Amino acid sequence: MPDPTPPLPPAGPDEVALLIDDRPVVVRKGTTVLRAAEAAGLLIPHYCYHPGLSIAGNCRMCLIEIDKVPKLQIGCATAATQGMVVRTATPRVKTAREGIMEFLLINHPLDCPICDQAGECRLQQYEAAYGAGTSRFTDEKVHWPKRYDIGRSVVFDAERCIKCTRCIRFCDEISKSRELALFQRGDHAIIGTFPGKPLDNPYSGNTVDVCPVGALTWKPFRFKARVWFLRDVPSACAGCARGCNVNLGTYRNRVHRMTPRANLEVNRYWMCDAGRQSYAALTEQPRFERPLARPATDASEPIPWDEAVERAAALLREAVAAGADGVAAIVSARLSLEDLHVTQRALQAIGIGRVAVAPHEEGQDDHLLLRRDKTPNARGAALVGLGAPNAGRVKEILEDVSSGRVRGLLVVGEDPIGDGLIPASDLRRLPALVAIDWWKSPTVEAAGVALPACGYGEWEGTLVNFEGRAQRCRAALKPQGETEPVWRILAALARPFGFGAEYASASAVFDEAAAGIPALAGMSYRSLGTGGAKLKGA
Amino acid sequence: MAYDKLLTRNLGKPNSATLDAYQASGGYQGLRRVFKEFTPEKFVEEVKASGLRGRGGAGFPAGVKWGFLPKGLEVPRYLCVNADESEPGTFKDRLLIEQDPHLVLEGIIASAWAIGCHTAFFYIRGEFHKGARIFQKAIEEAYAKGLLGRNILGSGFDLDLIVYRGAGAYICGEETALLESLEGKRGLPRIKPPFPAVVGLYGCPTIINNVETLANVTLIAERGAAWFAAIGRPKNTGPKLFCVSGHVARPGVYEAPLGIPMKELIEMAGGMMRPDRPLKAVVPGGSSMKILPAAKCDVLMDFDSLAAAGTSLGSAGMFVMDSGTCMVDALWNVCRFYAHESCGQCTPCREGTGWFVKILKRLERGDGVPDDVELLDNVASRVEGNTICPFGEAVAWPVQSYVKEFRDEFQEHVTRRGCPLAAAAAR
């Protein structure tokens, strides 16, 4: 006989106490058995259940036994009740799960060797844990199209699909774009799009994330890397002011995919397609790996760092000497808080008083995540004293450049030429143009001295999203060539002007910034963790 | 025993589907009596007292079901008539709808009044073109005569009745799939609980009753619970329509009190079709119920007797098979139906139904292997009880029972590499 049942712990008025595999658990009323088990540290296996979606109850993998209930029940849809006794590993439950695994696999192609999902596939995981290991199915499987372009960036393999309907529910409930539905019946049921309505919503990549098997794959990631080689580096997306929490999947110093990391305060379980592909810019846009200097007429050529910093400092010194009014800086709100903090201090040291932070806006805020503000750190820029992004101020500076009133310009992470704000010839005429950026932009090419910075994924630092949440971006890659983080470049550039501070790391910069900015008081780099922290008063 | 037909009393009379003919034979007197002599609550009690059990298949007491409606909620209540008759071997509701729609309509009005419903839906199977037309006409007649609409028969009770035609899916006869379909969605069964009586159509409390059940409500309205309860057997009261098909001389719908011996019903249907072929087996309640071999056919046709015999009255769609029937072939046929009609929502039913068909096809064609018979039974046991709706049982029960009762015949298909009956017929 089993051990005497342990006593139930006391439950509050809004709570229920129950036993799951003899473990006492107390949960809020209305909690499902599956969630209660989670709270007790027990996994009830499941396919169709997803914490961000409605309950479908169709996979039947979470069948569990409840004392005094004759039939097995699904844990995902059964509410825990006071005194309930749940068993998740009885012979009956095990047989049922084994049956479900067999059913799910009879018409599954078992093409794991060529499947991108292999290694993170629920079918593989659960077959190993709960399956019989063999199948009794010897007949012809149901055949369906493989490699079907169901949308712009998503490929559908109907044979691998287990019809859990997570993708359908995502499009119905989260993106609210409703492209997907289940068509046909029985073992010929198939996920499909409505005629003339491909899966092209701005969040389509999430259907790939929620797909527990290899049925939906993300086109840019197909056949790029086996997932067990990928190292997931927790970070935040820099694509807009939301700052969705993400994992950078890296292998051999290259990001192969970006996937959302759950943060209920920021992006829940989701991210947009634009953000998901934002890592690609690092390899798709031309990099420059060593500092560049442009002799009087020629194209720019690489020079050593020390010499480049000296030359840049000399250019700025001359311009400042000719009158402080004639020098300005345009700074990007895509930089980290650390970059912006050091930039602010360095500009003071150099003697550049005229600064504009460039805005980048596109589209509208939508119902889910996308923000009109495409700069990930506008609040950070304001926080360190550089001011909020201001298109008018950028325009004034550039007008003064064109008219010759401004003779020296420091551009940090911005590309006014590429953005169409000023003709290249006007900037090339400038006696002192120093550009700092991670890619070889038209502005970089026009600069007297251009200093190469780390790109997204290479630098380490903090972004403050539009809601005032400071979040850490972690370096996932080794910096390419001789690129350096912006804060280090600015500190070096300002040193000849008497700037004395030295920082060992972004963390040290953050701690200095936090000490001086009331909204960051008490925060440390470490305390931000992987979920970030809200600013004081935000 | 002399038995006056009640449910089929108007069938075969001229213009039986018209309001005039129905009223001429005393129609809508029951409704008038109910309005006069009862309160809604008392009529619910009356139906409970009659012992009327649902005629759709599960045999759940109708009055008790009505009693599950939550009290005091400020939301509409709906009555949905399940006229999606699609269980193979079942064709009784169709007969009532086409030939005596007012008998059903009267029961609908009385039931809606009893449960406080002001909008009722008549969900009719897509293929029933004729039935839908006739029922629509009956509704229009009823509106014209003040039997539907505002202040019905001066009672102060309002009721609208809407005919909604399904698109011909078996699963939409399952009550929650019916609700989904009625809401304009794909007919997929819902997870229960919540039950429809609490959260049903458009999220409101909803009662779903079968056509024949509601026709019986008319009888109770006319003559009372005590009279009704005297028909049939204890706990299995009232008249019943039996659909007899298969190898009988005169297949058709036969009315008899619940509890009539099965053999008597077969005699009513003219006995076996071919005198040289004796009875082999009977499925008493539509294709989803367990099969009874001839030796177990001395049973009474009611809910409890058939349950005791290990099967169920179901929809009373009784198919009779003679000695020329191959059980593997018959089960293959049944499983093809279920594989075609499985909604595809949940795993065991979606995958299991198709698998049964593949195994049975092999057995019948002579490609079976010895393990197949056991496999059928075992796969069925993994479908049964593990699905969202009772469809799982509807396919598992025939598979399990055919295999259990006729295991030797299944084995013979393996050892002889094919169907012995087909081989014999070919000789």
PDB file of N, CA and C in Angstrom, chain B residues 270-299:
ATOM      1  N   GLY B 270     -40.698  -7.812 -39.999  1.00  0.00           N
ATOM      2  CA  GLY B 270     -40.875  -8.852 -41.012  1.00  0.00           C
ATOM      3  C   GLY B 270     -39.929 -10.024 -40.867  1.00  0.00           C
ATOM      4  N   GLY B 271     -39.189 -10.070 -39.776  1.00  0.00           N
ATOM      5  CA  GLY B 271     -38.264 -11.175 -39.581  1.00  0.00           C
ATOM      6  C   GLY B 271     -37.049 -11.049 -40.478  1.00  0.00           C
ATOM      7  N   MET B 272     -36.239 -12.109 -40.457  1.00  0.00           N
ATOM      8  CA  MET B 272     -35.008 -12.051 -41.230  1.00  0.00           C
ATOM      9  C   MET B 272     -35.318 -12.004 -42.722  1.00  0.00           C
ATOM     10  N   MET B 273     -34.420 -11.334 -43.425  1.00  0.00           N
ATOM     11  CA  MET B 273     -34.628 -11.111 -44.853  1.00  0.00           C
ATOM     12  C   MET B 273     -34.557 -12.429 -45.621  1.00  0.00           C
ATOM     13  N   ARG B 274     -33.577 -13.242 -45.289  1.00  0.00           N
ATOM     14  CA  ARG B 274     -33.428 -14.518 -45.988  1.00  0.00           C
ATOM     15  C   ARG B 274     -33.596 -15.647 -44.995  1.00  0.00           C
ATOM     16  N   PRO B 275     -34.577 -16.510 -45.221  1.00  0.00           N
ATOM     17  CA  PRO B 275     -34.840 -17.598 -44.268  1.00  0.00           C
ATOM     18  C   PRO B 275     -33.641 -18.533 -44.120  1.00  0.00           C
ATOM     19  N   ASP B 276     -32.797 -18.612 -45.158  1.00  0.00           N
ATOM     20  CA  ASP B 276     -31.655 -19.521 -45.068  1.00  0.00           C
ATOM     21  C   ASP B 276     -30.497 -18.934 -44.271  1.00  0.00           C
ATOM     22  N   ARG B 277     -30.621 -17.691 -43.911  1.00  0.00           N
ATOM     23  CA  ARG B 277     -29.518 -17.081 -43.163  1.00  0.00           C
ATOM     24  C   ARG B 277     -30.006 -16.627 -41.788  1.00  0.00           C
ATOM     25  N   PRO B 278     -29.637 -17.333 -40.746  1.00  0.00           N
ATOM     26  CA  PRO B 278     -30.094 -16.961 -39.406  1.00  0.00           C
ATOM     27  C   PRO B 278     -29.413 -15.698 -38.892  1.00  0.00           C
ATOM     28  N   LEU B 279     -29.958 -15.205 -37.807  1.00  0.00           N
ATOM     29  CA  LEU B 279     -29.408 -14.004 -37.166  1.00  0.00           C
ATOM     30  C   LEU B 279     -27.977 -14.270 -36.696  1.00  0.00           C
ATOM     31  N   LYS B 280     -27.090 -13.313 -36.971  1.00  0.00           N
ATOM     32  CA  LYS B 280     -25.712 -13.454 -36.497  1.00  0.00           C
ATOM     33  C   LYS B 280     -25.416 -12.451 -35.368  1.00  0.00           C
ATOM     34  N   ALA B 281     -25.897 -11.234 -35.551  1.00  0.00           N
ATOM     35  CA  ALA B 281     -25.598 -10.212 -34.535  1.00  0.00           C
ATOM     36  C   ALA B 281     -26.524  -9.018 -34.732  1.00  0.00           C
ATOM     37  N   VAL B 282     -26.655  -8.231 -33.662  1.00  0.00           N
ATOM     38  CA  VAL B 282     -27.448  -7.001 -33.739  1.00  0.00           C
ATOM     39  C   VAL B 282     -26.670  -5.872 -33.053  1.00  0.00           C
ATOM     40  N   VAL B 283     -26.614  -4.732 -33.709  1.00  0.00           N
ATOM     41  CA  VAL B 283     -26.146  -3.520 -33.037  1.00  0.00           C
ATOM     42  C   VAL B 283     -27.406  -2.763 -32.645  1.00  0.00           C
ATOM     43  N   PRO B 284     -27.667  -2.615 -31.349  1.00  0.00           N
ATOM     44  CA  PRO B 284     -28.995  -2.119 -30.959  1.00  0.00           C
ATOM     45  C   PRO B 284     -29.165  -0.609 -31.011  1.00  0.00           C
ATOM     46  N   GLY B 285     -28.070   0.155 -30.991  1.00  0.00           N
ATOM     47  CA  GLY B 285     -28.278   1.587 -30.743  1.00  0.00           C
ATOM     48  C   GLY B 285     -27.560   2.524 -31.671  1.00  0.00           C
ATOM     49  N   GLY B 286     -27.431   2.156 -32.931  1.00  0.00           N
ATOM     50  CA  GLY B 286     -26.636   2.993 -33.817  1.00  0.00           C
ATOM     51  C   GLY B 286     -25.207   2.484 -33.834  1.00  0.00           C
ATOM     52  N   SER B 287     -24.453   2.872 -34.864  1.00  0.00           N
ATOM     53  CA  SER B 287     -23.164   2.233 -35.125  1.00  0.00           C
ATOM     54  C   SER B 287     -22.153   2.405 -34.000  1.00  0.00           C
ATOM     55  N   SER B 288     -22.367   3.368 -33.097  1.00  0.00           N
ATOM     56  CA  SER B 288     -21.360   3.547 -32.056  1.00  0.00           C
ATOM     57  C   SER B 288     -21.531   2.628 -30.865  1.00  0.00           C
ATOM     58  N   MET B 289     -22.614   1.885 -30.850  1.00  0.00           N
ATOM     59  CA  MET B 289     -22.844   1.041 -29.676  1.00  0.00           C
ATOM     60  C   MET B 289     -22.266  -0.355 -29.887  1.00  0.00           C
ATOM     61  N   LYS B 290     -22.077  -1.055 -28.769  1.00  0.00           N
ATOM     62  CA  LYS B 290     -21.435  -2.365 -28.849  1.00  0.00           C
ATOM     63  C   LYS B 290     -22.376  -3.388 -29.484  1.00  0.00           C
ATOM     64  N   ILE B 291     -21.799  -4.323 -30.191  1.00  0.00           N
ATOM     65  CA  ILE B 291     -22.562  -5.319 -30.929  1.00  0.00           C
ATOM     66  C   ILE B 291     -22.937  -6.475 -30.000  1.00  0.00           C
ATOM     67  N   LEU B 292     -24.113  -7.051 -30.260  1.00  0.00           N
ATOM     68  CA  LEU B 292     -24.539  -8.226 -29.510  1.00  0.00           C
ATOM     69  C   LEU B 292     -24.584  -9.412 -30.470  1.00  0.00           C
ATOM     70  N   PRO B 293     -23.879 -10.494 -30.176  1.00  0.00           N
ATOM     71  CA  PRO B 293     -23.998 -11.680 -31.019  1.00  0.00           C
ATOM     72  C   PRO B 293     -25.375 -12.324 -30.800  1.00  0.00           C
ATOM     73  N   ALA B 294     -25.814 -13.133 -31.734  1.00  0.00           N
ATOM     74  CA  ALA B 294     -27.172 -13.699 -31.696  1.00  0.00           C
ATOM     75  C   ALA B 294     -27.490 -14.310 -30.333  1.00  0.00           C
ATOM     76  N   ALA B 295     -26.506 -14.952 -29.741  1.00  0.00           N
ATOM     77  CA  ALA B 295     -26.761 -15.635 -28.467  1.00  0.00           C
ATOM     78  C   ALA B 295     -27.145 -14.661 -27.361  1.00  0.00           C
ATOM     79  N   LYS B 296     -26.786 -13.391 -27.518  1.00  0.00           N
ATOM     80  CA  LYS B 296     -27.102 -12.412 -26.467  1.00  0.00           C
ATOM     81  C   LYS B 296     -28.280 -11.522 -26.855  1.00  0.00           C
ATOM     82  N   CYS B 297     -29.013 -11.943 -27.892  1.00  0.00           N
ATOM     83  CA  CYS B 297     -30.058 -11.053 -28.416  1.00  0.00           C
ATOM     84  C   CYS B 297     -31.416 -11.232 -27.751  1.00  0.00           C
ATOM     85  N   ASP B 298     -31.491 -12.065 -26.730  1.00  0.00           N
ATOM     86  CA  ASP B 298     -32.750 -12.148 -25.996  1.00  0.00           C
ATOM     87  C   ASP B 298     -32.781 -11.068 -24.944  1.00  0.00           C
ATOM     88  N   VAL B 299     -32.870  -9.844 -25.388  1.00  0.00           N
ATOM     89  CA  VAL B 299     -32.841  -8.714 -24.448  1.00  0.00           C
ATOM     90  C   VAL B 299     -34.032  -7.816 -24.683  1.00  0.00           C
TER      91      VAL B 299
END
